[in-house]
Coordinates of C-alpha atoms and ligand atoms in Angstrom, one line a residue:
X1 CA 100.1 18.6 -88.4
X2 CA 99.1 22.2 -89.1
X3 CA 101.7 25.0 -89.2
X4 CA 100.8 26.4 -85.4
X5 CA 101.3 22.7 -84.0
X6 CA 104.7 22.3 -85.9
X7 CA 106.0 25.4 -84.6
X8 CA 104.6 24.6 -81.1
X9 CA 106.5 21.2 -81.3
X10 CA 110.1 22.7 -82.4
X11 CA 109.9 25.5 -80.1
X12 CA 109.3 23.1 -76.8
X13 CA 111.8 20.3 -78.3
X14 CA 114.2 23.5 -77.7
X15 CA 113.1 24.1 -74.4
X16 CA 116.0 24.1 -71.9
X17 CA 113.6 22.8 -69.2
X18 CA 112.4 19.1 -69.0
X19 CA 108.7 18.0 -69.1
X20 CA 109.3 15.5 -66.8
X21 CA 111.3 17.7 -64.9
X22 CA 108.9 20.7 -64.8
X23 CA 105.9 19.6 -66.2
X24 CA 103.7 23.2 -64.9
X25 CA 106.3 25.2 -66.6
X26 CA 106.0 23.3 -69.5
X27 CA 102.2 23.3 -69.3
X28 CA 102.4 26.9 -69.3
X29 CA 104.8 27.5 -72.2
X30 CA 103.3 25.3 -74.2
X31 CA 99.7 27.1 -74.0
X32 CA 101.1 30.6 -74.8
X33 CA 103.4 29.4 -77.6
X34 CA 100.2 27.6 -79.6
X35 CA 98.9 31.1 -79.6
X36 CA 101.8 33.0 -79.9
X37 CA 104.3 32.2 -82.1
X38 CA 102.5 32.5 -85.3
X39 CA 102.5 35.9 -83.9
X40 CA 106.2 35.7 -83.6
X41 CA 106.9 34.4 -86.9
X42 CA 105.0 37.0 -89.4
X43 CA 107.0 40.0 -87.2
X44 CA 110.6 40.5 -88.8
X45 CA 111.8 42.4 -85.5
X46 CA 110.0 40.2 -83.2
X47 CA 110.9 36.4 -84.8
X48 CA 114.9 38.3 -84.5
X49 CA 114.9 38.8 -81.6
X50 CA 112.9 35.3 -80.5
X51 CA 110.9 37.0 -78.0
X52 CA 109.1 33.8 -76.9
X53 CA 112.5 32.0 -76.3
X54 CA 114.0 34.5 -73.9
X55 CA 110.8 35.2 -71.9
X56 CA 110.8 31.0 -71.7
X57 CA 114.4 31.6 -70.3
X58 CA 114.3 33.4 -66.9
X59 CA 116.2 36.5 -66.5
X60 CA 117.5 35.3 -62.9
X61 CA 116.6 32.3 -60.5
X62 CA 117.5 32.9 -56.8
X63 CA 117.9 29.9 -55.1
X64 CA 118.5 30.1 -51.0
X65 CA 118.7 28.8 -47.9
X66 CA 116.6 30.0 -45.1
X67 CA 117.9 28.9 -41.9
X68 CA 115.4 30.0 -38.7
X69 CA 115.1 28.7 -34.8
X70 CA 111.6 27.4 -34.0
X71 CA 109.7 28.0 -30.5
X72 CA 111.7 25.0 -28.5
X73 CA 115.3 26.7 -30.1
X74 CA 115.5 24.4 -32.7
X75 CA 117.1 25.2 -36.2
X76 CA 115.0 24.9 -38.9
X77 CA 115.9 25.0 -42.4
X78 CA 113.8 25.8 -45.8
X79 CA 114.7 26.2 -49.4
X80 CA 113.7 30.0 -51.0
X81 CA 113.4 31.1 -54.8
X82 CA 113.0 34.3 -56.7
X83 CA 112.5 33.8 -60.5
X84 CA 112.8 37.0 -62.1
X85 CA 111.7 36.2 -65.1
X86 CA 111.8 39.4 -67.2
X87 CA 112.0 43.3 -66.2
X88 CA 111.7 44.2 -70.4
X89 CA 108.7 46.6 -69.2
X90 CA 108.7 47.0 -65.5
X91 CA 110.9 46.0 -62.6
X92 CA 110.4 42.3 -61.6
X93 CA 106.8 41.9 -60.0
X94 CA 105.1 38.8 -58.5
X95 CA 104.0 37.4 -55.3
X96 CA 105.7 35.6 -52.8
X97 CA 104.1 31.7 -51.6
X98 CA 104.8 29.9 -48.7
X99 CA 103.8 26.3 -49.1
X100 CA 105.4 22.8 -48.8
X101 CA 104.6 22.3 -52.7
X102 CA 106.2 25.3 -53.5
X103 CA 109.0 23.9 -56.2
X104 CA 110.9 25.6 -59.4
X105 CA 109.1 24.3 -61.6
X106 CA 105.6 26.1 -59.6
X107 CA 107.7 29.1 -59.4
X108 CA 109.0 29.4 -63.2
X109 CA 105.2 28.8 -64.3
X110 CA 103.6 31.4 -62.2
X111 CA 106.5 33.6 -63.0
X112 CA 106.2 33.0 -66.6
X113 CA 102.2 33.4 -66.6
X114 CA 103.0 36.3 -64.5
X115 CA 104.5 38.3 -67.0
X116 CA 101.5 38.0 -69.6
X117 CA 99.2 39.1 -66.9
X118 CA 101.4 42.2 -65.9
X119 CA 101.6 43.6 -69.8
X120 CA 97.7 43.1 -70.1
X121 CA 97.3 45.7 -67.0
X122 CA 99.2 48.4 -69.6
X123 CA 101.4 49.2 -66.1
X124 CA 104.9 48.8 -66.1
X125 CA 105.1 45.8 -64.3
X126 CA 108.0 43.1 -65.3
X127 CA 107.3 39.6 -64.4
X128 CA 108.4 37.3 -60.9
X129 CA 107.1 34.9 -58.3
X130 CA 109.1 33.5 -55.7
X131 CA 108.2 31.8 -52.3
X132 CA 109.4 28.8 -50.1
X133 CA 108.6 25.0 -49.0
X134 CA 107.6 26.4 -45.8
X135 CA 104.4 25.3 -44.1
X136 CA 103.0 27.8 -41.7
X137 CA 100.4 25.2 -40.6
X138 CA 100.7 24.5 -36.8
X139 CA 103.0 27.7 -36.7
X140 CA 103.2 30.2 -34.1
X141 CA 102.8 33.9 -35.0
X142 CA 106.3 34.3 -33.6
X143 CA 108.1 31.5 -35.9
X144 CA 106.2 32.6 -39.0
X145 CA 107.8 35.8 -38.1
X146 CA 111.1 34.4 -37.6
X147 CA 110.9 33.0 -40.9
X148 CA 109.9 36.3 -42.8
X149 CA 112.7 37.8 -41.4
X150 CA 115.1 35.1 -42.3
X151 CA 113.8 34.6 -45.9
X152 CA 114.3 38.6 -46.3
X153 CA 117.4 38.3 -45.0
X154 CA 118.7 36.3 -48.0
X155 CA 116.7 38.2 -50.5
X156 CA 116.7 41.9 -49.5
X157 CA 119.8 42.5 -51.8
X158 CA 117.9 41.9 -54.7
X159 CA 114.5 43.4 -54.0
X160 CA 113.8 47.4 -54.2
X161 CA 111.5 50.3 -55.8
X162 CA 113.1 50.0 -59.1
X163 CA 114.8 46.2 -58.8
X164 CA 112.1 43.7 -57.8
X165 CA 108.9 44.0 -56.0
X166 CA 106.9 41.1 -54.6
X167 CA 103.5 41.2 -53.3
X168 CA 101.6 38.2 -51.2
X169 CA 100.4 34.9 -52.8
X170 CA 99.3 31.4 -51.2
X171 CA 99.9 31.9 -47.1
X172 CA 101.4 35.3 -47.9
X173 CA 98.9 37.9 -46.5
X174 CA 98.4 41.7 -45.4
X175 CA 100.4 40.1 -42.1
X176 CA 103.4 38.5 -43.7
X177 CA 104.2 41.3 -45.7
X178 CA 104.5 43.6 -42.9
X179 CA 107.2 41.5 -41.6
X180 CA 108.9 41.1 -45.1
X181 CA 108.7 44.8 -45.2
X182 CA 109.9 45.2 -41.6
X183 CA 112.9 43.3 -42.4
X184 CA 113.7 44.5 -45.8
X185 CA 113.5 48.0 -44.4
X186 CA 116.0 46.8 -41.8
X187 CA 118.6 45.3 -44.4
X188 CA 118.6 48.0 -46.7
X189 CA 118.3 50.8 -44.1
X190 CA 115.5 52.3 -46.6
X191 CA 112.1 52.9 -46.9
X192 CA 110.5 52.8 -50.2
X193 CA 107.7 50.6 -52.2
X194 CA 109.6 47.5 -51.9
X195 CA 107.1 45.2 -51.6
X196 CA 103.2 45.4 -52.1
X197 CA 100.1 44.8 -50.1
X198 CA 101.7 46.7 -47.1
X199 CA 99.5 47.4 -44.7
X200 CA 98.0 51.1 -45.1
X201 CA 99.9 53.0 -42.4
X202 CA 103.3 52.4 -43.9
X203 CA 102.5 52.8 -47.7
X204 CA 99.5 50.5 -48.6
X205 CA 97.0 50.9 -51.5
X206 CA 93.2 50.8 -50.5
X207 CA 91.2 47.6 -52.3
X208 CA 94.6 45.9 -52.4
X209 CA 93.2 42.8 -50.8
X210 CA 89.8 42.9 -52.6
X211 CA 91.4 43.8 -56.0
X212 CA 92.0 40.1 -57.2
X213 CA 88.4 39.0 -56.0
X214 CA 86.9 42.3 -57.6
X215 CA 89.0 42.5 -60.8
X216 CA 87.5 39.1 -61.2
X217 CA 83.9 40.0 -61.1
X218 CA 84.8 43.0 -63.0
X219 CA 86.1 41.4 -66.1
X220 CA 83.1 38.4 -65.7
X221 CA 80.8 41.3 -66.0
X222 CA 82.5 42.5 -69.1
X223 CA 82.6 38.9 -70.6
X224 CA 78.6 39.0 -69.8
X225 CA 77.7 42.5 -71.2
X226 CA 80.0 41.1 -74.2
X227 CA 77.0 38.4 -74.3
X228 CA 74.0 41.4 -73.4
X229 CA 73.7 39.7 -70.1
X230 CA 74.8 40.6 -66.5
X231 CA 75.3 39.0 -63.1
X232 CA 72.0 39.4 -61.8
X233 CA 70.2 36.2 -61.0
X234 CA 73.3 34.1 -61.8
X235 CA 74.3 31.2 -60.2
X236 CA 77.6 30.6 -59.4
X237 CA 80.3 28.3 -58.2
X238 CA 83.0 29.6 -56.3
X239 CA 86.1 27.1 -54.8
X240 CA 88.7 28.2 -52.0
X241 CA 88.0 30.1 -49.5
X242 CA 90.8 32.6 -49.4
X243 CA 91.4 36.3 -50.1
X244 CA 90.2 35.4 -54.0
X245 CA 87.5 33.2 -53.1
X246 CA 86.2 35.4 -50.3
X247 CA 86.1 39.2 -52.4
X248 CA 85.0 37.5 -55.8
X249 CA 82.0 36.1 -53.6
X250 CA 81.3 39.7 -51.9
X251 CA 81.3 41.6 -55.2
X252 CA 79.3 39.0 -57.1
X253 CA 76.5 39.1 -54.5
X254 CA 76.5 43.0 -54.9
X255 CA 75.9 42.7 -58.1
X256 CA 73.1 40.3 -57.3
X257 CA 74.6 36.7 -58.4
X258 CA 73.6 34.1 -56.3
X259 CA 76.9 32.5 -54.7
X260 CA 75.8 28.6 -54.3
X261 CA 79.4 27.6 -52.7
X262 CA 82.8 28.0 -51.3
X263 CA 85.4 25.2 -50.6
X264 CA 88.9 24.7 -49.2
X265 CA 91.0 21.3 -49.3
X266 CA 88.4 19.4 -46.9
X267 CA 85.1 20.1 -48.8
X268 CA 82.6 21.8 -50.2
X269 CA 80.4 24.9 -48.4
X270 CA 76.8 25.2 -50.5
X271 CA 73.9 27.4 -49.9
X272 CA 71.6 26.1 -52.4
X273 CA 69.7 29.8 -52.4
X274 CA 73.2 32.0 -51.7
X275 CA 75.5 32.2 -49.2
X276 CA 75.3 36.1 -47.5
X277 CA 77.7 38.2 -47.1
X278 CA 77.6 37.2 -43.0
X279 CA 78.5 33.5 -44.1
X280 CA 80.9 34.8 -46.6
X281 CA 82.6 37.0 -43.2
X282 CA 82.9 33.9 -41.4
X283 CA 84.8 31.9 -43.7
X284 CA 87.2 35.0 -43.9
X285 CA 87.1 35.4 -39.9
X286 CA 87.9 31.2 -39.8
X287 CA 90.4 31.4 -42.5
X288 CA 92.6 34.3 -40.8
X289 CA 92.1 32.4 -37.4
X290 CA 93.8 29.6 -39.2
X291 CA 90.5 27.5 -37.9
X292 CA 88.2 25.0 -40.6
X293 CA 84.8 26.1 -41.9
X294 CA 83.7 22.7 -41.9
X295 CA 81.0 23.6 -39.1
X296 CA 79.2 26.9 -39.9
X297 CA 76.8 27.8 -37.5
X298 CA 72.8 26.9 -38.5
X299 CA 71.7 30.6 -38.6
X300 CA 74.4 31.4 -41.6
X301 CA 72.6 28.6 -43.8
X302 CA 75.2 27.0 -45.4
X303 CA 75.9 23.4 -45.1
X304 CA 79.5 21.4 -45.3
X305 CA 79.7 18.6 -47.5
X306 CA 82.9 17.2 -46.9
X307 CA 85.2 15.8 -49.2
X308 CA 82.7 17.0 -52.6
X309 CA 83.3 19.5 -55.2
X310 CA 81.3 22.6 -56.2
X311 CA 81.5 21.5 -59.3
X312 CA 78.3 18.7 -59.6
X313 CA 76.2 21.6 -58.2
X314 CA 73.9 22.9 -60.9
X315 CA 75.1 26.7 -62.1
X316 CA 75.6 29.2 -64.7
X317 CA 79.2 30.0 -64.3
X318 CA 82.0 29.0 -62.3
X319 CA 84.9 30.8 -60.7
X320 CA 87.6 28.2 -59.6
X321 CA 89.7 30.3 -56.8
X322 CA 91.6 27.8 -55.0
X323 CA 94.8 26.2 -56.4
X324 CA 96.6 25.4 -59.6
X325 CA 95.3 22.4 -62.1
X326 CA 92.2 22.0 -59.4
X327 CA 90.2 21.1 -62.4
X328 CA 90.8 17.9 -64.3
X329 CA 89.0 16.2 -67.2
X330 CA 86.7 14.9 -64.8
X331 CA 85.7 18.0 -63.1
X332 CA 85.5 19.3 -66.3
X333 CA 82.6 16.7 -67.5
X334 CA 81.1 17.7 -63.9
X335 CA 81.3 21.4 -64.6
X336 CA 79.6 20.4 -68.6
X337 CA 76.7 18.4 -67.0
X338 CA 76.1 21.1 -64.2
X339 CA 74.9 24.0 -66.9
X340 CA 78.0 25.6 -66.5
X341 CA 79.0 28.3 -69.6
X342 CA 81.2 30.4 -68.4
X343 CA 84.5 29.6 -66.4
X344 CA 86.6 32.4 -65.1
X345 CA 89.9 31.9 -63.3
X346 CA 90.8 33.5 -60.3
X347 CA 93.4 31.1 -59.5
X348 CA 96.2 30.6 -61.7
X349 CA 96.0 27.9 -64.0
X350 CA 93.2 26.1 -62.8
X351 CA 92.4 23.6 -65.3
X352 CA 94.3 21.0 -66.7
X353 CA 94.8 21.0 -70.5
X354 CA 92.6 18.3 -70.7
X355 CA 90.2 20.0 -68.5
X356 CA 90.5 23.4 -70.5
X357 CA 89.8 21.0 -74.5
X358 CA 86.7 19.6 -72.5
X359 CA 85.5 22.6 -71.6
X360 CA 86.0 24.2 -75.2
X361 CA 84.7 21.2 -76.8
X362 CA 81.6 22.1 -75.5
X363 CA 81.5 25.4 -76.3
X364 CA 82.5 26.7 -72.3
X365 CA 84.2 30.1 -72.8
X366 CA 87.4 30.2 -70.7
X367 CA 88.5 33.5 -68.8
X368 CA 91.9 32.8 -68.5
X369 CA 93.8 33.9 -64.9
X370 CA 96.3 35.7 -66.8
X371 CA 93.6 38.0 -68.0
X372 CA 90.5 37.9 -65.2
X373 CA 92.5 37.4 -61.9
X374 CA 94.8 40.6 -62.9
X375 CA 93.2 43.0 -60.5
X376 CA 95.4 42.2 -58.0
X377 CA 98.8 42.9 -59.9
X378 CA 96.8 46.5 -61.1
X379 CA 96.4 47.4 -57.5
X380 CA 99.7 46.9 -56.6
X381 CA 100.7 48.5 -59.5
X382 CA 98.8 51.5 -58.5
X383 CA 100.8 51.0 -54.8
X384 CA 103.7 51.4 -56.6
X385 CA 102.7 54.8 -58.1
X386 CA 101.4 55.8 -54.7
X387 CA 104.7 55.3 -53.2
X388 CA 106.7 57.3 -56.4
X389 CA 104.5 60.4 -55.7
X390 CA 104.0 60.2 -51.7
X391 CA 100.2 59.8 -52.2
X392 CA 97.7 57.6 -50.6
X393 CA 94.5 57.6 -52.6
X394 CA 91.2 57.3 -51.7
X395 CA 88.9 53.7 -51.9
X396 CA 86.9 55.0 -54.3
X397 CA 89.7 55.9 -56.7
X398 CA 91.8 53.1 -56.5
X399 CA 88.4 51.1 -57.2
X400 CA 87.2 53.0 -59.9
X401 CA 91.1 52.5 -61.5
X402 CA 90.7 49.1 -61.3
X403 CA 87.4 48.8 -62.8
X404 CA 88.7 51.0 -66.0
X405 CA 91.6 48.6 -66.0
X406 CA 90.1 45.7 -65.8
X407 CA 87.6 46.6 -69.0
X408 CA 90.6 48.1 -70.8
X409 CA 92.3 44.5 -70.8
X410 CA 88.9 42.7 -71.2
X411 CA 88.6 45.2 -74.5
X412 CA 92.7 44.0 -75.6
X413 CA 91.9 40.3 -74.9
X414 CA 88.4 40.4 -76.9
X415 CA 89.7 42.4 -79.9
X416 CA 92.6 39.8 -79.8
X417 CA 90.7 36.7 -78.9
X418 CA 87.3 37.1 -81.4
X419 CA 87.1 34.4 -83.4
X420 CA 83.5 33.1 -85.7
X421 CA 81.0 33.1 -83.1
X422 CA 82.5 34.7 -80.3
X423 CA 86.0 35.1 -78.2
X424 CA 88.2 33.0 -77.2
X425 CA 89.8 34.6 -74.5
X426 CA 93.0 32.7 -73.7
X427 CA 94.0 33.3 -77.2
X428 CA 93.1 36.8 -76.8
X429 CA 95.3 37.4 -73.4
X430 CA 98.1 35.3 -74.5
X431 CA 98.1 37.4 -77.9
X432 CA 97.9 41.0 -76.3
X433 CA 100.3 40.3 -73.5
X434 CA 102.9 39.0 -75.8
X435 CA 102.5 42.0 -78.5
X436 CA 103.0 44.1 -75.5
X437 CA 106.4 42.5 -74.5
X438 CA 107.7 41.5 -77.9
X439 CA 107.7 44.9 -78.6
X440 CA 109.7 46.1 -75.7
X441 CA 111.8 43.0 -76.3
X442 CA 112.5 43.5 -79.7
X443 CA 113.2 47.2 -79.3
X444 CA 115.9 46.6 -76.6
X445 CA 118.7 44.9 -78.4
X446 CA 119.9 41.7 -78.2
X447 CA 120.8 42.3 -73.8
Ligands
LIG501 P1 94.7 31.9 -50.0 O1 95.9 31.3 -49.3 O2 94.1 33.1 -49.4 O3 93.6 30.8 -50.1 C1 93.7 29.6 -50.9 C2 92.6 28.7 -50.3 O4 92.4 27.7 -51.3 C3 93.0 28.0 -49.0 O5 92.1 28.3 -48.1 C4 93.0 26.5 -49.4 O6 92.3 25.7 -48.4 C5 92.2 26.4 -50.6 N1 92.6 25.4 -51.5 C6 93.9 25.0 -51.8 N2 93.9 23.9 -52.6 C7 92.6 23.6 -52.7 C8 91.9 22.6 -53.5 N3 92.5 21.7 -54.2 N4 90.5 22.6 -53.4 C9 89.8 23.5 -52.7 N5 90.4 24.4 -52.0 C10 91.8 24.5 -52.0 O7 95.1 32.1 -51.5 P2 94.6 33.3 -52.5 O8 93.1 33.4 -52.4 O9 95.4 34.5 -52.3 O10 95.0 32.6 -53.9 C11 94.3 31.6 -54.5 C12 94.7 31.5 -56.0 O11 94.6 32.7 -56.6 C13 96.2 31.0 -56.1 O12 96.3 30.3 -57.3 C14 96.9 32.3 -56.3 O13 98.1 32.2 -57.1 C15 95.9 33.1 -57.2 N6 96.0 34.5 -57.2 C16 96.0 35.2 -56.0 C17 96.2 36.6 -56.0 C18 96.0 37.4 -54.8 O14 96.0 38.7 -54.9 N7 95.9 36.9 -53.6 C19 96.4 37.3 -57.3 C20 96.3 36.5 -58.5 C21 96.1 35.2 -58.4 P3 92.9 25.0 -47.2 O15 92.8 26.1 -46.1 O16 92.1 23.8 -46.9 O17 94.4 24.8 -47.5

């Protein structure tokens, strides 16, 4: 065993948390400390003050009830978290997800991961994700209302400017923060940049909800001017079919790639010579209305195959958008015997750890989330300083922010992350996030 696997073992033998118990937390940890803790070690201050150990540690888990009446006056109750996992360089930031798999062990990996991704933006931004088992499938307007209100009701106290600041995530849009916002505004009889992604008349950033999508293409086309390439002509896989999915496609095709597919949970959407920006609109249009896409209309061009996969579809890189560990070993040998070269994540965690060695094996470069779906986080980070100085900036600004952000952490993670023959980016982010919080860590005393 070499000196970075024995290190890896003794620090997760340590780990309060169980695998079995929390097996995506673990997942998590585990990837960062391979890269990390050598790190750790050969720094006096940082291996005192055993940076990786408290940021594996959350600051603070909320755990509450959310009790709300449906449409017939019945009582519903739901189950609520906030980790706050560390404010060492920020106030606690993450977003909020509202989904029946929603679980602790979801939450204190996202929150965990979250805290990389905010110290690559160079904002400060401390790390948090939170969110309930709710389902707002087969939901009214007005009970998905209802239930904002009551989950703010049992976390207002702890969320503020300066305290904690959450932003959307899975089933959390532009809509659901309005009422978060609505009712956090209510509780703390305050108005401030409590939450992000607020809609534009009460405090919003402009390219909030394209950042994610468009930080995504920004830092491929980094990874492919890296190479002495770029998007044009490209073809590429893209799965979901969400606010990721949707503004990762759009900006790619501007920047002439050739976007074969989309996907949600049912299927797969292809256009084996592009999808267009119209067919692209109509997922978003039938993804707000809460409606399938598993029927576009014959003048879009696209073609539902359900139940498949983008990922047998011959292509040059691939962008998975949708969930968490989406790819598995055998998507992985899909993705290898399609052509791809380049995976990018613009969902968190993605692939498996067995998806992520097959990939490497064959010499795939990985684009880890932490580091290529950060956009989003950036924008709201820019919200944030909208809100401190009572400005609302223009489109054009916030986009050209992000753009310089988004090559300032692809420049970080590729000075970190080059290796003989080329970069290996998740070393790279998981090396200049951590060097970012161990020394605010180790400079803050033992707290
Ligand atoms: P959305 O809720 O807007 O969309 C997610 C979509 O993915 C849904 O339409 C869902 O389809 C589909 N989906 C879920 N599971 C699968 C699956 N196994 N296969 C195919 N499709 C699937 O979410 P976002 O676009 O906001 O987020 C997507 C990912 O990006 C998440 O991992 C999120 O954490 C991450 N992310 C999001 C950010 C943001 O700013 N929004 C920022 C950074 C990361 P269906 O309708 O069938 O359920």
């Amino acid at each position: 065993m070499n000196r970075k696997d024995a290190l890896t073992e003794v620090f997760m033998s340590g780990l309060a948390a169980q695998p079995e118990a929390e097996p995506n937390f673990h997942q998590a940890v585990e990837g960062v400390a391979r890269d990390v803790l050598t790190v750790e070690k050969n720094d006096a201050d940082y291996a005192a003050a055993r940076v990786l150990a408290c940021l594996a540690e959350p600051d603070r888990v909320l755990s509450f009830r959310i009790t709300w009446e449906d449409d017939t006056g019945q009582v519903q109750i739901n189950r609520g978290w906030r980790v706050q996992t560390s404010n060492a360089i920020g106030p606690y930031k993450g977003g909020l997800r509202f989904h029946p798999s929603v679980d602790l062990d979801t939450l204190k990996f996202l929150g965990f991961e979250q805290c990389f991704k905010n110290a690559l933006t160079g904002l400060p931004l401390g790390g948090a994700k939170g969110g309930a088992d709710f389902d707002p499938r087969g939901r009214s307007e007005r009970e998905i209302m209802r239930f904002c209100q009551a989950f703010m009701g049992a976390l207002a106290p702890f969320v503020g400017p300066d305290q904690d600041v959450p932003a959307g995530d899975i089933n959390v849009g532009a809509r659901e923060i309005g009422w978060l916002f609505g009712a956090w505004r209510k509780h703390r009889q305050s108005f401030g940049g409590a939450l992000t992604g607020k809609g534009l008349s009460f405090g919003g950033s402009e390219i909030r909800v394209e950042a994610t999508g468009f930080g995504l293409i920004y830092f491929l086309s980094c990874m492919l001017h890296d190479r002495g390439e770029t998007l044009e002509g490209k073809r590429v896989l893209i799965s979901g079919k969400g606010n990721v999915a949707t503004h990762a496609a759009l900006k790619a095709m501007s920047l002439g790639a050739k976007v074969l597919t989309l996907s949600d949970t049912g299927g797969t959407l292809y256009a084996p010579d592009g999808l267009t920006p119209e067919a692209v609109n109509w997922v978003r249009i039938r993804k707000a209305r809460g409606e399938d896409i598993a029927h576009p209309p014959a003048s879009l061009g696209p073609r539902y195959k359900a139940d498949a996969l983008p990922w047998e579809i011959e292509a040059d890189i691939a962008l998975p958008c949708a969930t968490q560990n989406e790819i598995g070993s055998a998507e992985a040998a899909q993705l290898v015997s399609s052509g791809v070269t380049i995976v990018a994540e613009g969902a968190n965690m993605p692939l498996t750890h067995e998806a992520a060695t097959t990939l490497q094996s064959k010499d795939v470069i990985i684009a880890p989330g932490k580091a290529a779906n950060a956009g989003g986080v950036a924008v709201s980070g820019l919200e944030m300083s909208q809100n401190a100085m009572r400005q609302s900036w223009t489109p054009e600004r916030v986009d050209a922010a992000l753009r310089d952000i988004m090559t300032e952490i692809h420049r970080q993670v590729a000075h970190e992350g080059r290796v003989p023959g080329g970069i290996d980016y998740r070393r790279g982010a998981n090396i200049a996030g951590f060097r970012r919080l161990a020394k605010a860590i180790s400079a803050q005393g033992v707290v």
